[in-house]
Coordinates of C-alpha atoms in Angstrom, one line a residue:
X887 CA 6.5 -22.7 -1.9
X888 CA 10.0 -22.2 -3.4
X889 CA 10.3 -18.3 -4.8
X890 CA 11.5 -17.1 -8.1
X891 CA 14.6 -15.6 -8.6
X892 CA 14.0 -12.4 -10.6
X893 CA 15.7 -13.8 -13.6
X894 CA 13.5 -17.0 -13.6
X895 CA 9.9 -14.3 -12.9
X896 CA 11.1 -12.7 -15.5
X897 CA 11.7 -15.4 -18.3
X898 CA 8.0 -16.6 -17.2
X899 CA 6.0 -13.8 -16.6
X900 CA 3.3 -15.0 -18.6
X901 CA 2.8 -18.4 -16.1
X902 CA 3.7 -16.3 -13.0
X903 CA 0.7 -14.1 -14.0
X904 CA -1.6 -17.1 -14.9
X905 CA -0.9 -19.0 -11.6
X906 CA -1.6 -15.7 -9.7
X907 CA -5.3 -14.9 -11.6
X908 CA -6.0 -18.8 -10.6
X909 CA -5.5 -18.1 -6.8
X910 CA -2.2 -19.4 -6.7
X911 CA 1.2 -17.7 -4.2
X912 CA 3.8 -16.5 -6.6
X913 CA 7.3 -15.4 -4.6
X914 CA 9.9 -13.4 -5.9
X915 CA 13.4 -13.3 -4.1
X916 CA 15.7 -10.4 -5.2
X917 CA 18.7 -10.2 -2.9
X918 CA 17.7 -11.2 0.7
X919 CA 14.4 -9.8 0.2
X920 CA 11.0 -12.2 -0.9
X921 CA 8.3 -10.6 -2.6
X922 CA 4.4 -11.8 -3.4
X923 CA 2.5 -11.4 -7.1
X924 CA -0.9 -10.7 -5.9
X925 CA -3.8 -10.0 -8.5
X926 CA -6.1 -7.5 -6.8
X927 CA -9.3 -6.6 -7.8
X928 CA -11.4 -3.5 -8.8
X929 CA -12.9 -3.3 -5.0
X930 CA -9.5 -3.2 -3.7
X931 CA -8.6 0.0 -5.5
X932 CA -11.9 1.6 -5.0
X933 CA -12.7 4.5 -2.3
X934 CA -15.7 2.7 -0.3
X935 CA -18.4 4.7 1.4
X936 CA -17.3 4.9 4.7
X937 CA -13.6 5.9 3.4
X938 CA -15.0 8.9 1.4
X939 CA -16.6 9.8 4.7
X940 CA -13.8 10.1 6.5
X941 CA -12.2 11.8 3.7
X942 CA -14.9 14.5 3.5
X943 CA -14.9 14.6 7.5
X944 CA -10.9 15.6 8.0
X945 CA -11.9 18.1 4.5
X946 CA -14.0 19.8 7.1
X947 CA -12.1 19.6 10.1
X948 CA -9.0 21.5 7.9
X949 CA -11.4 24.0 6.8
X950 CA -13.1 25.1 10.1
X951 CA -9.4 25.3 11.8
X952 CA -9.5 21.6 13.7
X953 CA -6.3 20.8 12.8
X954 CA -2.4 21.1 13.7
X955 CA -0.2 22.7 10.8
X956 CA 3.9 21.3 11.1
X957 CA 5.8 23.2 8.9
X958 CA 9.2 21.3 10.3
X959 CA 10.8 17.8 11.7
X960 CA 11.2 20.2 14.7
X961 CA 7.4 21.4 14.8
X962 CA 6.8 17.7 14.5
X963 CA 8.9 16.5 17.0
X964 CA 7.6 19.4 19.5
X965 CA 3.9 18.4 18.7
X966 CA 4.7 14.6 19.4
X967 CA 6.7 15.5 22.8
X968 CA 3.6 17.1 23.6
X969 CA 0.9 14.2 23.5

């Protein structure tokens, strides 16, 4: 599929957004660069189950002390030179 040029997405925004809702690839090139209009739905924004879980898991892990603190690129660097 031939992409947009932002000029042309933007003088039909209206179809671009219609051909995405009906399941269809929209492209936009700006520069070098090619870029996808993609509807995405409720679900896709939405914190699952199992990713509150880990959520609430590394919550507890910071409070009881299981965790490394970096306060600097060099504290970074020294913990990754570590592993």
């Amino acid at each position: 599929m031939e992409a947009l040029s932002v000029r042309e997405y933007r003088n039909n925004l209206a179809a671009s957004f219609t051909k995405a809702d009906n399941g269809e690839q929209v492209l936009i090139r700006r520069k070098n660069e090619i870029y996808a209009l993609v509807k995405v739905g409720r679900e896709d924004l939405m914190i699952t189950p199992e990713l509150q879980a880990r959520i609430d898991k590394a919550r507890e892990e910071i409070k009881s002390g299981k965790c490394v603190s970096l306060k600097s690129s060099e504290d970074i660097d020294a913990y990754f030179d570590s592993l």
